Amino acid sequence: MPAFPALTRRHCHRLLGAAALGGLLPALGACAAGSGGGAPGYTVSRQRLNEWLARSFPVTRGLLGGLAELTLASPRLNLLPASNRIATALDLVLVERLSGTRHTGGLDLDCGLRLDLPEGVVRMADVQVNRLSIDRLPPAQQALVSQVAPGIAEQLLQNLVLYRVPAEQLALARSLGWTHTALRVLPDGLRIEPGPAVAR
């Protein structure tokens, strides 16, 4: 992970102006962090991430040409700092539309993260389903669903919003002209560190 340079005097002056105009108290903290050589940023707790993720569920998608309906709900998030990814367990409901039969099960996945700066959100990326199980489904149907459902779930969850960056943090980054943000998965949360674009 590249280290970000400390804030310059010019950047701090711009921050102070932004704080005066917009009441951006975090900007003052960023100046203090910059003067000490650290990169401005903040950590979102695991609990907060779980709360935000829950807002995006349930999600539903048709399967098998509309013959069945797959619903994913009740996400439980786990952090994987070693790979800079997150894992999520989900409850699953499969409904056969013709008969109305309802099956329950579960799904486990892991994914990377990316910052959508124009929208101000952190999204899921590179979603990979690791396990999918459906209770009391006949073997032939289980095999068919196991072939189709993981790909559908990955498409469904790709780019899903995990967290929305506070408006004051976005204003701070934009006032400095920062376009690069490092996302680091920690044992207890997600570290968001804005900074200037990395020179190539």
PDB file of C-alpha atoms in Angstrom:
ATOM      1  CA  MET A   1       0.000   0.000   0.000  1.00  0.00           C
ATOM      2  CA  PRO A   2       1.624   3.293  -1.087  1.00  0.00           C
ATOM      3  CA  ALA A   3       2.123   5.911   1.642  1.00  0.00           C
ATOM      4  CA  PHE A   4       0.538   9.283   1.092  1.00  0.00           C
ATOM      5  CA  PRO A   5       2.627  12.450   1.542  1.00  0.00           C
ATOM      6  CA  ALA A   6       1.956  14.881   4.384  1.00  0.00           C
ATOM      7  CA  LEU A   7      -0.263  17.875   3.701  1.00  0.00           C
ATOM      8  CA  THR A   8       1.558  20.957   2.468  1.00  0.00           C
ATOM      9  CA  ARG A   9       1.103  24.445   3.987  1.00  0.00           C
ATOM     10  CA  ARG A  10      -0.864  25.414   0.871  1.00  0.00           C
ATOM     11  CA  HIS A  11      -3.241  22.464   1.337  1.00  0.00           C
ATOM     12  CA  CYS A  12      -3.791  23.389   4.987  1.00  0.00           C
ATOM     13  CA  HIS A  13      -4.647  26.965   4.015  1.00  0.00           C
ATOM     14  CA  ARG A  14      -7.194  25.655   1.508  1.00  0.00           C
ATOM     15  CA  LEU A  15      -8.629  23.359   4.170  1.00  0.00           C
ATOM     16  CA  LEU A  16      -9.011  26.209   6.625  1.00  0.00           C
ATOM     17  CA  GLY A  17     -10.890  28.194   3.998  1.00  0.00           C
ATOM     18  CA  ALA A  18     -13.175  25.232   3.302  1.00  0.00           C
ATOM     19  CA  ALA A  19     -13.806  24.809   7.018  1.00  0.00           C
ATOM     20  CA  ALA A  20     -14.704  28.478   7.432  1.00  0.00           C
ATOM     21  CA  LEU A  21     -17.149  28.388   4.534  1.00  0.00           C
ATOM     22  CA  GLY A  22     -18.718  25.001   5.118  1.00  0.00           C
ATOM     23  CA  GLY A  23     -18.228  24.242   8.802  1.00  0.00           C
ATOM     24  CA  LEU A  24     -15.997  21.294   7.957  1.00  0.00           C
ATOM     25  CA  LEU A  25     -14.573  20.420  11.350  1.00  0.00           C
ATOM     26  CA  PRO A  26     -12.911  17.276   9.973  1.00  0.00           C
ATOM     27  CA  ALA A  27     -10.793  19.583   7.786  1.00  0.00           C
ATOM     28  CA  LEU A  28      -9.106  21.024  10.880  1.00  0.00           C
ATOM     29  CA  GLY A  29      -8.334  17.530  12.044  1.00  0.00           C
ATOM     30  CA  ALA A  30      -6.841  16.766   8.649  1.00  0.00           C
ATOM     31  CA  CYS A  31      -4.491  19.747   8.972  1.00  0.00           C
ATOM     32  CA  ALA A  32      -3.375  18.502  12.359  1.00  0.00           C
ATOM     33  CA  ALA A  33      -2.796  15.027  10.930  1.00  0.00           C
ATOM     34  CA  GLY A  34      -0.900  16.481   7.997  1.00  0.00           C
ATOM     35  CA  SER A  35       1.385  18.575  10.176  1.00  0.00           C
ATOM     36  CA  GLY A  36       2.305  15.439  12.080  1.00  0.00           C
ATOM     37  CA  GLY A  37       3.158  13.552   8.879  1.00  0.00           C
ATOM     38  CA  GLY A  38       0.126  11.257   8.882  1.00  0.00           C
ATOM     39  CA  ALA A  39      -2.398  10.808   6.100  1.00  0.00           C
ATOM     40  CA  PRO A  40      -5.912  12.101   6.800  1.00  0.00           C
ATOM     41  CA  GLY A  41      -8.563   9.430   6.874  1.00  0.00           C
ATOM     42  CA  TYR A  42     -10.969   7.625   9.117  1.00  0.00           C
ATOM     43  CA  THR A  43     -12.075   4.111  10.053  1.00  0.00           C
ATOM     44  CA  VAL A  44     -15.597   2.770   9.639  1.00  0.00           C
ATOM     45  CA  SER A  45     -16.378   0.178  12.319  1.00  0.00           C
ATOM     46  CA  ARG A  46     -17.509  -3.370  11.545  1.00  0.00           C
ATOM     47  CA  GLN A  47     -20.872  -2.612  13.189  1.00  0.00           C
ATOM     48  CA  ARG A  48     -21.373   0.467  11.017  1.00  0.00           C
ATOM     49  CA  LEU A  49     -20.506  -1.486   7.871  1.00  0.00           C
ATOM     50  CA  ASN A  50     -23.021  -4.174   8.823  1.00  0.00           C
ATOM     51  CA  GLU A  51     -25.698  -1.539   9.356  1.00  0.00           C
ATOM     52  CA  TRP A  52     -25.037   0.039   5.960  1.00  0.00           C
ATOM     53  CA  LEU A  53     -24.907  -3.310   4.165  1.00  0.00           C
ATOM     54  CA  ALA A  54     -28.257  -4.320   5.661  1.00  0.00           C
ATOM     55  CA  ARG A  55     -29.866  -1.307   3.954  1.00  0.00           C
ATOM     56  CA  SER A  56     -29.182  -2.855   0.529  1.00  0.00           C
ATOM     57  CA  PHE A  57     -31.145  -6.042   1.275  1.00  0.00           C
ATOM     58  CA  PRO A  58     -33.234  -7.981   0.495  1.00  0.00           C
ATOM     59  CA  VAL A  59     -32.440  -8.317  -3.208  1.00  0.00           C
ATOM     60  CA  THR A  60     -34.405 -10.535  -5.620  1.00  0.00           C
ATOM     61  CA  ARG A  61     -33.710 -11.902  -9.096  1.00  0.00           C
ATOM     62  CA  GLY A  62     -35.496 -14.347 -11.395  1.00  0.00           C
ATOM     63  CA  LEU A  63     -33.877 -17.696 -12.242  1.00  0.00           C
ATOM     64  CA  LEU A  64     -34.294 -20.341 -14.953  1.00  0.00           C
ATOM     65  CA  GLY A  65     -36.143 -18.121 -17.384  1.00  0.00           C
ATOM     66  CA  GLY A  66     -38.549 -16.868 -14.741  1.00  0.00           C
ATOM     67  CA  LEU A  67     -39.482 -20.307 -13.397  1.00  0.00           C
ATOM     68  CA  ALA A  68     -37.977 -19.490 -10.004  1.00  0.00           C
ATOM     69  CA  GLU A  69     -37.164 -16.440  -7.909  1.00  0.00           C
ATOM     70  CA  LEU A  70     -34.043 -16.045  -5.782  1.00  0.00           C
ATOM     71  CA  THR A  71     -34.013 -13.678  -2.789  1.00  0.00           C
ATOM     72  CA  LEU A  72     -30.938 -12.856  -0.689  1.00  0.00           C
ATOM     73  CA  ALA A  73     -31.373 -11.296   2.760  1.00  0.00           C
ATOM     74  CA  SER A  74     -29.903 -10.809   6.257  1.00  0.00           C
ATOM     75  CA  PRO A  75     -26.227 -10.166   5.393  1.00  0.00           C
ATOM     76  CA  ARG A  76     -23.582 -10.901   8.056  1.00  0.00           C
ATOM     77  CA  LEU A  77     -20.248  -9.292   7.301  1.00  0.00           C
ATOM     78  CA  ASN A  78     -16.797 -10.563   8.221  1.00  0.00           C
ATOM     79  CA  LEU A  79     -13.501  -8.751   7.606  1.00  0.00           C
ATOM     80  CA  LEU A  80     -10.523 -10.355   5.829  1.00  0.00           C
ATOM     81  CA  PRO A  81      -7.573  -7.973   6.359  1.00  0.00           C
ATOM     82  CA  ALA A  82      -4.977 -10.463   5.055  1.00  0.00           C
ATOM     83  CA  SER A  83      -6.509 -10.312   1.562  1.00  0.00           C
ATOM     84  CA  ASN A  84      -7.996  -6.798   1.863  1.00  0.00           C
ATOM     85  CA  ARG A  85     -11.445  -8.252   1.193  1.00  0.00           C
ATOM     86  CA  ILE A  86     -14.680  -8.817   3.082  1.00  0.00           C
ATOM     87  CA  ALA A  87     -16.769 -11.963   3.473  1.00  0.00           C
ATOM     88  CA  THR A  88     -20.544 -12.018   3.726  1.00  0.00           C
ATOM     89  CA  ALA A  89     -22.993 -14.765   4.689  1.00  0.00           C
ATOM     90  CA  LEU A  90     -26.564 -14.409   3.411  1.00  0.00           C
ATOM     91  CA  ASP A  91     -29.875 -16.146   3.925  1.00  0.00           C
ATOM     92  CA  LEU A  92     -31.381 -17.446   0.706  1.00  0.00           C
ATOM     93  CA  VAL A  93     -34.983 -18.076  -0.355  1.00  0.00           C
ATOM     94  CA  LEU A  94     -35.845 -19.861  -3.611  1.00  0.00           C
ATOM     95  CA  VAL A  95     -39.482 -19.806  -4.740  1.00  0.00           C
ATOM     96  CA  GLU A  96     -40.817 -21.993  -7.581  1.00  0.00           C
ATOM     97  CA  ARG A  97     -43.308 -19.717  -9.312  1.00  0.00           C
ATOM     98  CA  LEU A  98     -45.538 -22.414 -10.817  1.00  0.00           C
ATOM     99  CA  SER A  99     -46.061 -24.383  -7.608  1.00  0.00           C
ATOM    100  CA  GLY A 100     -45.350 -21.645  -5.079  1.00  0.00           C
ATOM    101  CA  THR A 101     -42.992 -24.017  -3.253  1.00  0.00           C
ATOM    102  CA  ARG A 102     -40.548 -22.136  -1.048  1.00  0.00           C
ATOM    103  CA  HIS A 103     -37.041 -23.369  -0.225  1.00  0.00           C
ATOM    104  CA  THR A 104     -34.570 -21.784   2.185  1.00  0.00           C
ATOM    105  CA  GLY A 105     -30.803 -21.986   2.332  1.00  0.00           C
ATOM    106  CA  GLY A 106     -27.646 -19.945   2.584  1.00  0.00           C
ATOM    107  CA  LEU A 107     -24.862 -18.385   0.563  1.00  0.00           C
ATOM    108  CA  ASP A 108     -21.295 -17.395   1.476  1.00  0.00           C
ATOM    109  CA  LEU A 109     -19.187 -15.016  -0.595  1.00  0.00           C
ATOM    110  CA  ASP A 110     -16.167 -12.766  -0.444  1.00  0.00           C
ATOM    111  CA  CYS A 111     -15.422  -9.614  -2.397  1.00  0.00           C
ATOM    112  CA  GLY A 112     -13.048  -6.723  -2.873  1.00  0.00           C
ATOM    113  CA  LEU A 113     -13.985  -3.066  -2.483  1.00  0.00           C
ATOM    114  CA  ARG A 114     -13.792   0.012  -4.684  1.00  0.00           C
ATOM    115  CA  LEU A 115     -14.592   3.657  -4.092  1.00  0.00           C
ATOM    116  CA  ASP A 116     -17.069   5.263  -6.485  1.00  0.00           C
ATOM    117  CA  LEU A 117     -15.940   8.845  -5.875  1.00  0.00           C
ATOM    118  CA  PRO A 118     -18.558  10.589  -8.099  1.00  0.00           C
ATOM    119  CA  GLU A 119     -21.328   8.817  -6.153  1.00  0.00           C
ATOM    120  CA  GLY A 120     -19.491   8.988  -2.830  1.00  0.00           C
ATOM    121  CA  VAL A 121     -19.970   5.301  -2.030  1.00  0.00           C
ATOM    122  CA  VAL A 122     -17.885   2.187  -1.399  1.00  0.00           C
ATOM    123  CA  ARG A 123     -19.068  -0.696  -3.590  1.00  0.00           C
ATOM    124  CA  MET A 124     -18.525  -4.441  -3.698  1.00  0.00           C
ATOM    125  CA  ALA A 125     -16.142  -5.588  -6.446  1.00  0.00           C
ATOM    126  CA  ASP A 126     -14.886  -8.942  -7.747  1.00  0.00           C
ATOM    127  CA  VAL A 127     -17.689 -10.841  -5.972  1.00  0.00           C
ATOM    128  CA  GLN A 128     -17.022 -14.586  -5.614  1.00  0.00           C
ATOM    129  CA  VAL A 129     -19.584 -17.075  -4.286  1.00  0.00           C
ATOM    130  CA  ASN A 130     -17.866 -19.779  -2.216  1.00  0.00           C
ATOM    131  CA  ARG A 131     -20.866 -21.785  -0.996  1.00  0.00           C
ATOM    132  CA  LEU A 132     -24.535 -22.064  -1.906  1.00  0.00           C
ATOM    133  CA  SER A 133     -26.921 -24.522  -0.267  1.00  0.00           C
ATOM    134  CA  ILE A 134     -30.690 -24.985  -0.482  1.00  0.00           C
ATOM    135  CA  ASP A 135     -32.565 -27.142   2.018  1.00  0.00           C
ATOM    136  CA  ARG A 136     -34.856 -29.994   0.919  1.00  0.00           C
ATOM    137  CA  LEU A 137     -34.407 -29.430  -2.813  1.00  0.00           C
ATOM    138  CA  PRO A 138     -34.487 -32.598  -4.976  1.00  0.00           C
ATOM    139  CA  PRO A 139     -30.985 -33.598  -6.178  1.00  0.00           C
ATOM    140  CA  ALA A 140     -31.649 -32.860  -9.862  1.00  0.00           C
ATOM    141  CA  GLN A 141     -32.952 -29.381  -9.074  1.00  0.00           C
ATOM    142  CA  GLN A 142     -30.155 -28.799  -6.568  1.00  0.00           C
ATOM    143  CA  ALA A 143     -27.561 -29.544  -9.254  1.00  0.00           C
ATOM    144  CA  LEU A 144     -29.251 -27.195 -11.736  1.00  0.00           C
ATOM    145  CA  VAL A 145     -29.620 -24.350  -9.258  1.00  0.00           C
ATOM    146  CA  SER A 146     -26.028 -24.829  -8.060  1.00  0.00           C
ATOM    147  CA  GLN A 147     -24.858 -24.303 -11.637  1.00  0.00           C
ATOM    148  CA  VAL A 148     -26.932 -21.191 -12.294  1.00  0.00           C
ATOM    149  CA  ALA A 149     -27.447 -19.408  -8.962  1.00  0.00           C
ATOM    150  CA  PRO A 150     -23.828 -18.513  -8.037  1.00  0.00           C
ATOM    151  CA  GLY A 151     -23.326 -16.570 -11.272  1.00  0.00           C
ATOM    152  CA  ILE A 152     -26.665 -14.802 -10.826  1.00  0.00           C
ATOM    153  CA  ALA A 153     -25.792 -13.911  -7.230  1.00  0.00           C
ATOM    154  CA  GLU A 154     -22.382 -12.563  -8.253  1.00  0.00           C
ATOM    155  CA  GLN A 155     -23.974 -10.345 -10.916  1.00  0.00           C
ATOM    156  CA  LEU A 156     -26.650  -9.245  -8.480  1.00  0.00           C
ATOM    157  CA  LEU A 157     -24.171  -8.198  -5.786  1.00  0.00           C
ATOM    158  CA  GLN A 158     -21.458  -6.725  -8.017  1.00  0.00           C
ATOM    159  CA  ASN A 159     -21.280  -2.951  -7.400  1.00  0.00           C
ATOM    160  CA  LEU A 160     -23.694  -3.198  -4.454  1.00  0.00           C
ATOM    161  CA  VAL A 161     -23.290  -0.237  -2.071  1.00  0.00           C
ATOM    162  CA  LEU A 162     -21.500  -1.216   1.141  1.00  0.00           C
ATOM    163  CA  TYR A 163     -21.048   2.254   2.631  1.00  0.00           C
ATOM    164  CA  ARG A 164     -21.780   5.903   1.815  1.00  0.00           C
ATOM    165  CA  VAL A 165     -18.979   8.375   2.547  1.00  0.00           C
ATOM    166  CA  PRO A 166     -20.145  11.369   4.672  1.00  0.00           C
ATOM    167  CA  ALA A 167     -20.710  14.552   2.686  1.00  0.00           C
ATOM    168  CA  GLU A 168     -18.130  16.520   4.691  1.00  0.00           C
ATOM    169  CA  GLN A 169     -15.417  13.972   3.890  1.00  0.00           C
ATOM    170  CA  LEU A 170     -16.250  14.155   0.181  1.00  0.00           C
ATOM    171  CA  ALA A 171     -16.194  17.953   0.294  1.00  0.00           C
ATOM    172  CA  LEU A 172     -12.789  17.832   1.960  1.00  0.00           C
ATOM    173  CA  ALA A 173     -11.329  15.521  -0.701  1.00  0.00           C
ATOM    174  CA  ARG A 174     -12.784  17.589  -3.534  1.00  0.00           C
ATOM    175  CA  SER A 175     -11.560  20.883  -2.064  1.00  0.00           C
ATOM    176  CA  LEU A 176      -8.028  19.462  -2.152  1.00  0.00           C
ATOM    177  CA  GLY A 177      -8.436  18.052  -5.642  1.00  0.00           C
ATOM    178  CA  TRP A 178      -7.781  14.528  -4.381  1.00  0.00           C
ATOM    179  CA  THR A 179      -8.788  11.753  -6.772  1.00  0.00           C
ATOM    180  CA  HIS A 180      -7.182   8.688  -5.176  1.00  0.00           C
ATOM    181  CA  THR A 181      -8.442   6.886  -2.098  1.00  0.00           C
ATOM    182  CA  ALA A 182      -6.917   3.832  -0.438  1.00  0.00           C
ATOM    183  CA  LEU A 183      -9.314   1.315   1.119  1.00  0.00           C
ATOM    184  CA  ARG A 184      -7.762  -0.922   3.768  1.00  0.00           C
ATOM    185  CA  VAL A 185      -9.681  -3.723   5.464  1.00  0.00           C
ATOM    186  CA  LEU A 186      -8.685  -3.893   9.145  1.00  0.00           C
ATOM    187  CA  PRO A 187      -9.556  -6.489  11.805  1.00  0.00           C
ATOM    188  CA  ASP A 188     -12.104  -4.075  13.303  1.00  0.00           C
ATOM    189  CA  GLY A 189     -13.289  -2.012  10.334  1.00  0.00           C
ATOM    190  CA  LEU A 190     -12.511  -0.322   7.029  1.00  0.00           C
ATOM    191  CA  ARG A 191      -9.883   2.418   6.767  1.00  0.00           C
ATOM    192  CA  ILE A 192     -10.593   5.087   4.138  1.00  0.00           C
ATOM    193  CA  GLU A 193      -7.551   7.222   3.297  1.00  0.00           C
ATOM    194  CA  PRO A 194      -7.955   9.976   0.671  1.00  0.00           C
ATOM    195  CA  GLY A 195      -4.951  11.468  -1.056  1.00  0.00           C
ATOM    196  CA  PRO A 196      -3.581  12.867  -4.302  1.00  0.00           C
ATOM    197  CA  ALA A 197      -3.366  10.726  -7.410  1.00  0.00           C
ATOM    198  CA  VAL A 198      -0.423   8.308  -7.352  1.00  0.00           C
ATOM    199  CA  ALA A 199       2.284   9.284  -9.838  1.00  0.00           C
ATOM    200  CA  ARG A 200       2.945   6.655 -12.502  1.00  0.00           C
TER     201      ARG A 200
END
